[in-house]
Short mmCIF file of C-alpha atoms and ligand atoms in Angstrom, two decimals:
data_model
loop_
_atom_site.label_atom_id
_atom_site.label_comp_id
_atom_site.label_asym_id
_atom_site.label_seq_id
_atom_site.Cartn_x
_atom_site.Cartn_y
_atom_site.Cartn_z
CA MET A 252 22.43 28.13 -7.93
CA ASN A 253 20.76 29.82 -4.57
CA ASP A 254 17.77 31.23 -6.55
CA GLU A 255 19.04 31.78 -9.73
CA ILE A 256 19.80 29.65 -13.06
CA VAL A 257 23.37 29.93 -14.09
CA PRO A 258 25.47 28.32 -16.56
CA TRP A 259 26.70 25.03 -15.50
CA GLU A 260 30.09 26.60 -15.38
CA ASP A 261 29.32 29.09 -12.86
CA ALA A 262 27.79 27.22 -10.69
CA ARG A 263 30.60 26.99 -7.75
CA VAL A 264 30.80 27.05 -4.55
CA HIS A 265 34.31 28.41 -2.15
CA VAL A 266 36.92 26.26 -0.87
CA SER A 267 36.54 27.66 2.57
CA THR A 268 32.73 26.76 3.01
CA ALA A 269 31.80 24.30 5.39
CA ALA A 270 30.15 22.12 2.61
CA PHE A 271 33.39 21.98 0.95
CA LYS A 272 35.61 21.33 4.18
CA PHE A 273 33.47 19.41 6.08
CA GLY A 274 30.58 17.79 3.85
CA THR A 275 27.89 20.33 5.89
CA ALA A 276 25.44 19.23 3.21
CA VAL A 277 22.15 17.49 2.65
CA PHE A 278 20.59 16.40 -0.48
CA GLU A 279 17.81 14.26 -3.19
CA GLY A 280 18.29 13.20 -6.10
CA LEU A 281 15.14 12.53 -7.73
CA ARG A 282 14.02 11.84 -11.47
CA GLY A 283 11.93 13.50 -14.11
CA TYR A 284 10.59 10.68 -16.27
CA TRP A 285 9.48 11.57 -19.83
CA ASN A 286 6.51 10.11 -21.56
CA GLU A 287 6.58 10.89 -25.28
CA GLN A 288 3.29 10.23 -25.90
CA HIS A 289 1.72 12.48 -23.55
CA GLN A 290 4.98 14.83 -24.31
CA GLN A 291 5.30 15.53 -20.48
CA MET A 292 7.57 14.82 -17.91
CA TYR A 293 6.60 13.61 -14.62
CA LEU A 294 8.30 14.33 -11.51
CA PHE A 295 8.01 11.12 -9.16
CA ARG A 296 7.06 11.53 -5.80
CA MET A 297 8.27 14.84 -5.69
CA ASP A 298 6.10 15.59 -2.15
CA ALA A 299 8.11 12.89 -0.64
CA HIS A 300 11.40 13.96 -1.65
CA MET A 301 10.60 17.35 -0.55
CA LYS A 302 9.55 16.37 2.93
CA ARG A 303 12.81 14.39 3.55
CA LEU A 304 14.65 17.68 2.49
CA GLU A 305 13.23 19.37 5.12
CA PHE A 306 13.75 16.86 7.88
CA SER A 307 17.26 16.69 6.66
CA GLN A 308 17.70 20.24 6.76
CA LYS A 309 15.92 20.44 10.11
CA PHE A 310 18.10 17.71 11.42
CA MET A 311 21.39 19.14 10.62
CA ARG A 312 20.22 22.28 12.03
CA PHE A 313 20.64 24.70 9.30
CA GLU A 314 19.81 28.00 9.96
CA LYS A 315 17.34 28.28 7.40
CA ILE A 316 15.56 26.04 5.76
CA TYR A 317 14.32 25.85 2.15
CA ASP A 318 10.88 24.63 1.82
CA ALA A 319 9.09 22.02 -0.03
CA GLY A 320 6.86 24.32 -1.61
CA TYR A 321 9.96 26.62 -2.50
CA VAL A 322 12.19 23.61 -3.96
CA THR A 323 9.30 22.03 -6.39
CA GLU A 324 8.91 25.46 -7.76
CA LYS A 325 12.66 26.07 -8.58
CA THR A 326 13.05 22.52 -9.79
CA ILE A 327 10.24 23.17 -12.18
CA GLU A 328 11.72 26.28 -13.42
CA LEU A 329 15.58 25.01 -14.06
CA LEU A 330 13.67 21.67 -16.04
CA ARG A 331 11.44 23.82 -18.06
CA ALA A 332 14.65 26.68 -18.38
CA ASN A 333 16.60 23.42 -20.23
CA GLU A 334 13.39 22.45 -22.12
CA PHE A 335 14.28 18.38 -21.36
CA LYS A 336 12.30 15.76 -23.40
CA ALA A 337 14.11 13.08 -21.82
CA THR A 338 14.58 11.22 -18.53
CA VAL A 339 16.50 13.64 -16.29
CA HIS A 340 18.14 12.72 -12.67
CA SER A 341 18.03 16.01 -10.60
CA MET A 342 20.42 16.59 -7.57
CA THR A 343 18.87 19.26 -4.89
CA THR A 344 21.87 19.94 -2.32
CA VAL A 345 21.39 22.49 0.33
CA PHE A 346 24.45 23.27 1.58
CA VAL A 347 26.09 25.55 4.46
CA ASP A 348 27.55 28.03 1.85
CA GLY A 349 29.29 29.85 5.57
CA PHE A 350 33.15 30.11 6.45
CA GLY A 351 33.81 28.36 10.10
CA GLY A 352 34.25 25.48 12.16
CA PRO A 353 32.27 21.98 12.01
CA THR A 354 29.48 23.52 13.81
CA VAL A 355 28.69 26.71 11.29
CA SER A 356 25.35 26.35 10.38
CA GLY A 357 24.96 29.29 7.68
CA PRO A 358 24.27 31.31 5.26
CA VAL A 359 22.76 28.22 3.78
CA GLY A 360 22.76 27.54 0.01
CA LEU A 361 20.66 25.81 -2.45
CA ALA A 362 21.81 24.66 -5.93
CA ILE A 363 19.36 22.56 -8.28
CA THR A 364 21.02 20.39 -11.13
CA ALA A 365 19.45 18.36 -13.70
CA ALA A 366 21.11 16.12 -16.75
CA ALA A 367 19.58 13.39 -18.86
CA ARG A 368 20.58 10.41 -17.66
CA GLY A 369 19.60 6.62 -17.45
CA GLY A 370 19.90 4.09 -14.95
CA PRO A 371 23.17 2.18 -13.85
CA GLY A 372 22.47 -0.09 -17.20
CA LEU A 373 21.86 -3.24 -14.85
CA LEU A 374 17.91 -3.74 -15.16
CA ASP A 375 18.28 -6.22 -17.89
CA LYS A 376 20.98 -8.50 -16.88
CA GLY A 377 20.95 -7.58 -13.20
CA CYS A 378 24.15 -7.37 -10.93
CA THR A 379 26.30 -9.07 -8.64
CA ALA A 380 27.40 -7.82 -5.17
CA GLN A 381 29.60 -8.31 -2.37
CA VAL A 382 28.72 -8.60 1.45
CA SER A 383 30.60 -5.75 2.48
CA SER A 384 33.37 -6.24 5.19
CA TRP A 385 32.68 -2.30 6.08
CA GLN A 386 29.79 -1.66 8.62
CA ARG A 387 27.04 0.51 8.30
CA VAL A 388 27.38 3.63 10.06
CA PRO A 389 24.89 3.33 13.57
CA ASP A 390 21.83 5.59 13.67
CA ASN A 391 23.55 6.65 17.03
CA ALA A 392 26.83 7.83 15.01
CA MET A 393 25.84 9.67 11.55
CA PRO A 394 22.38 8.51 11.24
CA MET A 395 21.28 7.01 7.65
CA ARG A 396 17.74 8.21 7.72
CA VAL A 397 19.34 12.06 6.86
CA LYS A 398 20.11 12.43 3.53
CA CYS A 399 23.60 14.31 4.50
CA ASN A 400 26.31 14.33 1.68
CA ALA A 401 28.93 13.18 4.42
CA ASN A 402 27.13 10.01 5.08
CA TYR A 403 28.02 8.94 1.72
CA GLN A 404 31.79 8.05 2.28
CA ASN A 405 30.55 4.89 4.80
CA GLY A 406 28.87 3.59 1.46
CA ARG A 407 32.15 4.42 -1.03
CA LEU A 408 34.25 2.61 0.82
CA ALA A 409 32.19 -0.56 0.66
CA GLY A 410 31.08 0.22 -3.23
CA LEU A 411 35.09 0.79 -3.64
CA GLN A 412 35.73 -2.37 -2.13
CA ALA A 413 33.05 -4.52 -4.07
CA GLN A 414 34.25 -3.02 -7.46
CA ALA A 415 37.96 -3.95 -6.65
CA ASP A 416 37.13 -7.63 -5.83
CA GLY A 417 34.96 -7.45 -8.91
CA TYR A 418 31.39 -7.16 -7.75
CA ASN A 419 29.13 -4.48 -9.01
CA THR A 420 28.32 -3.20 -5.82
CA ALA A 421 27.70 -4.08 -2.18
CA ILE A 422 25.15 -5.08 0.60
CA MET A 423 26.19 -3.80 4.11
CA LEU A 424 25.39 -5.22 7.62
CA ASN A 425 24.72 -3.17 10.36
CA ALA A 426 26.12 -2.86 13.67
CA ARG A 427 23.59 -5.48 14.52
CA GLY A 428 25.09 -7.34 11.74
CA LYS A 429 21.70 -7.60 9.76
CA ILE A 430 21.36 -6.78 6.63
CA SER A 431 20.86 -3.10 6.22
CA GLU A 432 21.25 -1.75 2.40
CA GLY A 433 23.61 -0.75 -0.40
CA PRO A 434 25.50 2.09 -0.89
CA GLY A 435 22.67 4.14 -2.39
CA MET A 436 19.75 1.67 -2.78
CA CYS A 437 17.79 -0.56 -0.46
CA PHE A 438 17.67 -4.26 -0.70
CA PHE A 439 14.68 -6.63 -0.91
CA MET A 440 14.31 -10.21 -1.45
CA LEU A 441 11.74 -13.05 -2.55
CA ARG A 442 11.89 -16.13 0.19
CA ASP A 443 8.95 -18.66 -0.53
CA GLY A 444 6.89 -15.97 -2.04
CA ILE A 445 7.41 -13.16 0.79
CA ALA A 446 8.96 -10.06 0.08
CA CYS A 447 11.25 -9.41 3.03
CA THR A 448 13.04 -6.24 3.25
CA PRO A 449 14.92 -4.46 6.08
CA HIS A 450 12.76 -2.47 8.69
CA ILE A 451 13.28 1.20 9.13
CA SER A 452 15.31 0.88 12.09
CA SER A 453 18.22 -0.83 10.18
CA ASP A 454 20.29 2.04 9.50
CA ILE A 455 18.87 2.63 5.91
CA LEU A 456 18.05 5.44 4.36
CA GLU A 457 13.84 5.49 4.47
CA SER A 458 13.69 5.15 0.88
CA ILE A 459 11.28 6.65 -1.49
CA THR A 460 11.62 3.73 -3.89
CA ARG A 461 11.16 1.17 -1.23
CA ALA A 462 7.92 2.46 -0.15
CA THR A 463 6.66 2.67 -3.80
CA VAL A 464 7.78 -1.08 -4.29
CA LEU A 465 6.00 -2.08 -1.16
CA GLU A 466 3.21 -0.76 -2.21
CA LEU A 467 3.26 -2.18 -5.66
CA LEU A 468 3.75 -5.67 -4.12
CA HIS A 469 0.61 -5.03 -1.94
CA GLU A 470 -0.89 -4.48 -5.12
CA ALA A 471 -0.14 -7.24 -6.51
CA GLY A 472 -0.91 -9.50 -4.07
CA ILE A 473 2.35 -10.27 -2.26
CA GLU A 474 2.96 -10.43 0.86
CA THR A 475 5.72 -8.38 2.31
CA GLN A 476 7.65 -8.50 5.46
CA GLU A 477 9.61 -5.41 6.82
CA ARG A 478 12.02 -7.22 9.48
CA ASP A 479 15.67 -8.14 10.40
CA ILE A 480 17.17 -10.15 7.41
CA ASP A 481 20.27 -12.40 8.60
CA ARG A 482 23.00 -12.90 6.14
CA SER A 483 22.97 -16.41 6.03
CA GLU A 484 19.55 -15.75 4.65
CA LEU A 485 20.48 -14.22 1.31
CA ALA A 486 21.68 -17.61 0.19
CA ALA A 487 17.95 -18.75 0.89
CA ALA A 488 16.91 -16.13 -1.47
CA ASP A 489 14.86 -17.31 -4.80
CA GLU A 490 15.13 -13.36 -6.13
CA ALA A 491 16.54 -10.59 -5.03
CA PHE A 492 16.95 -6.93 -5.87
CA PHE A 493 18.02 -3.20 -5.25
CA CYS A 494 15.71 -0.17 -5.24
CA GLY A 495 15.97 3.42 -5.42
CA THR A 496 15.83 6.49 -7.37
CA ALA A 497 19.44 6.10 -9.47
CA TRP A 498 18.99 2.09 -9.23
CA GLU A 499 15.44 1.73 -10.19
CA ILE A 500 14.36 -1.84 -9.74
CA THR A 501 17.72 -3.61 -10.06
CA PRO A 502 17.74 -7.42 -9.93
CA ILE A 503 20.71 -9.01 -7.78
CA VAL A 504 21.98 -12.41 -9.74
CA ALA A 505 24.55 -13.38 -7.33
CA ILE A 506 25.64 -12.23 -3.68
CA ASP A 507 29.28 -13.25 -2.57
CA ARG A 508 29.29 -15.25 -5.70
CA LEU A 509 26.54 -17.92 -5.08
CA PRO A 510 23.64 -17.08 -7.53
CA VAL A 511 20.48 -16.10 -5.91
CA GLY A 512 18.03 -18.34 -6.91
CA ASP A 513 19.21 -19.98 -9.95
CA GLY A 514 21.26 -17.12 -10.71
CA GLU A 515 18.85 -15.47 -13.66
CA VAL A 516 16.66 -12.53 -13.36
CA GLY A 517 13.57 -13.78 -11.58
CA ALA A 518 10.01 -13.43 -12.93
CA THR A 519 8.21 -11.80 -10.10
CA VAL A 520 11.22 -9.07 -10.31
CA ARG A 521 10.47 -8.28 -14.20
CA ARG A 522 7.29 -8.01 -13.31
CA LEU A 523 7.66 -5.48 -10.96
CA GLN A 524 10.08 -3.83 -12.92
CA GLU A 525 7.36 -3.30 -15.60
CA ARG A 526 4.49 -2.08 -13.26
CA PHE A 527 7.13 0.37 -11.87
CA PHE A 528 8.30 1.80 -15.10
CA SER A 529 4.63 2.08 -16.47
CA VAL A 530 3.90 4.11 -13.44
CA VAL A 531 6.82 6.39 -13.17
CA ARG A 532 6.30 7.29 -16.99
CA GLY A 533 2.52 7.78 -16.62
CA GLU A 534 1.78 4.94 -18.95
CA SER A 535 -0.69 3.67 -16.62
CA SER A 536 -3.28 6.70 -15.39
CA ASP A 537 -2.64 4.95 -11.47
CA TYR A 538 -1.23 6.94 -8.38
CA PRO A 539 -1.56 10.35 -10.05
CA GLU A 540 -0.49 11.63 -7.01
CA TRP A 541 3.27 10.64 -7.28
CA ARG A 542 3.87 12.50 -10.69
CA THR A 543 4.20 16.20 -10.79
CA PRO A 544 3.70 17.19 -14.34
CA VAL A 545 6.79 19.73 -15.59
CA TYR A 546 5.41 21.67 -18.62
CA SER A 547 2.17 23.15 -18.04
CA GLY A 548 -0.81 23.04 -20.37
CA LYS A 549 -0.71 19.52 -21.13
N1 PMP B 23 19.84 4.33 0.51
C1 PMP B 23 20.78 5.39 0.19
C2 PMP B 23 22.08 5.23 1.30
C3 PMP B 23 20.50 5.84 -0.60
O1 PMP B 23 21.12 6.84 -0.79
C4 PMP B 23 19.42 5.86 -1.69
C5 PMP B 23 19.03 7.00 -2.51
N2 PMP B 23 18.56 7.82 -2.25
C6 PMP B 23 18.59 5.00 -1.07
C7 PMP B 23 18.81 4.07 -0.29
C8 PMP B 23 17.21 4.84 -1.80
O2 PMP B 23 16.50 5.73 -1.78
P1 PMP B 23 15.37 6.32 -2.67
O3 PMP B 23 14.72 5.41 -3.22
O4 PMP B 23 14.58 7.47 -1.83
O5 PMP B 23 15.96 7.05 -3.73
#
């Protein structure tokens, strides 16, 4: 918290800060994957997360920018201090700690937390999704490309509606009526052997897992298309899945109560999950540039 490691209960902000009043904060969620055999934790694609964090701070015109090197150093310091030997989810929040109106841009604070945490528990059996009647906020209103805390109320409404209606989560359409993404994860579908995902001008977050999946699909020789996806195409999908730091690679087995394919988790998604976990945990030695070891001397 603001450069110091403090006990959990002492990590507080004042109720008068712009962060509390207006959601003037940006964040990153990232994972450190524990590898038992290596007795090592690997931060997944730390460079990409830190680059996006710098971009979010710049875009929101924060008075001070915490740079990638500093935040990486502090994250590693926190993980080492807690001596984690499990997969962790870490949240980095850069927030306006100053008092004032909606345009106040400083002073700027930094908070990093980490806790042992698995996925949403749907990796094996998959999830169900509702196409939401809540529209994704368009880029010229509150850009989803920027990981600003306030943006998340849009997906929250969609998520709450989906849960109230008996689904696990939502798929949101953008202002053009095309598929954008889930509340906190990106969308992929397989149709006739081609993996399709909304392109980056679809009012989505430029997801690091999405970029990873595109690379792993390419490696597997599966054709990919980044393009507009119509709502009606969802019914034509053979397989579908969500991806993101928290959701990892979660199969979607039904959308609007129509089964995706035969309603079972598809073979391509399963293979992709296996490859993904072997890479992120460092069981495969491929893509070493994606893994930052936390503990030294290993
Ligand atoms: N979309 C949104 C809105 C998100 O919050 C997230 C989670 N960061 C994602 C997609 C997935 O992004 P990433 O793979 O970088 O975690």
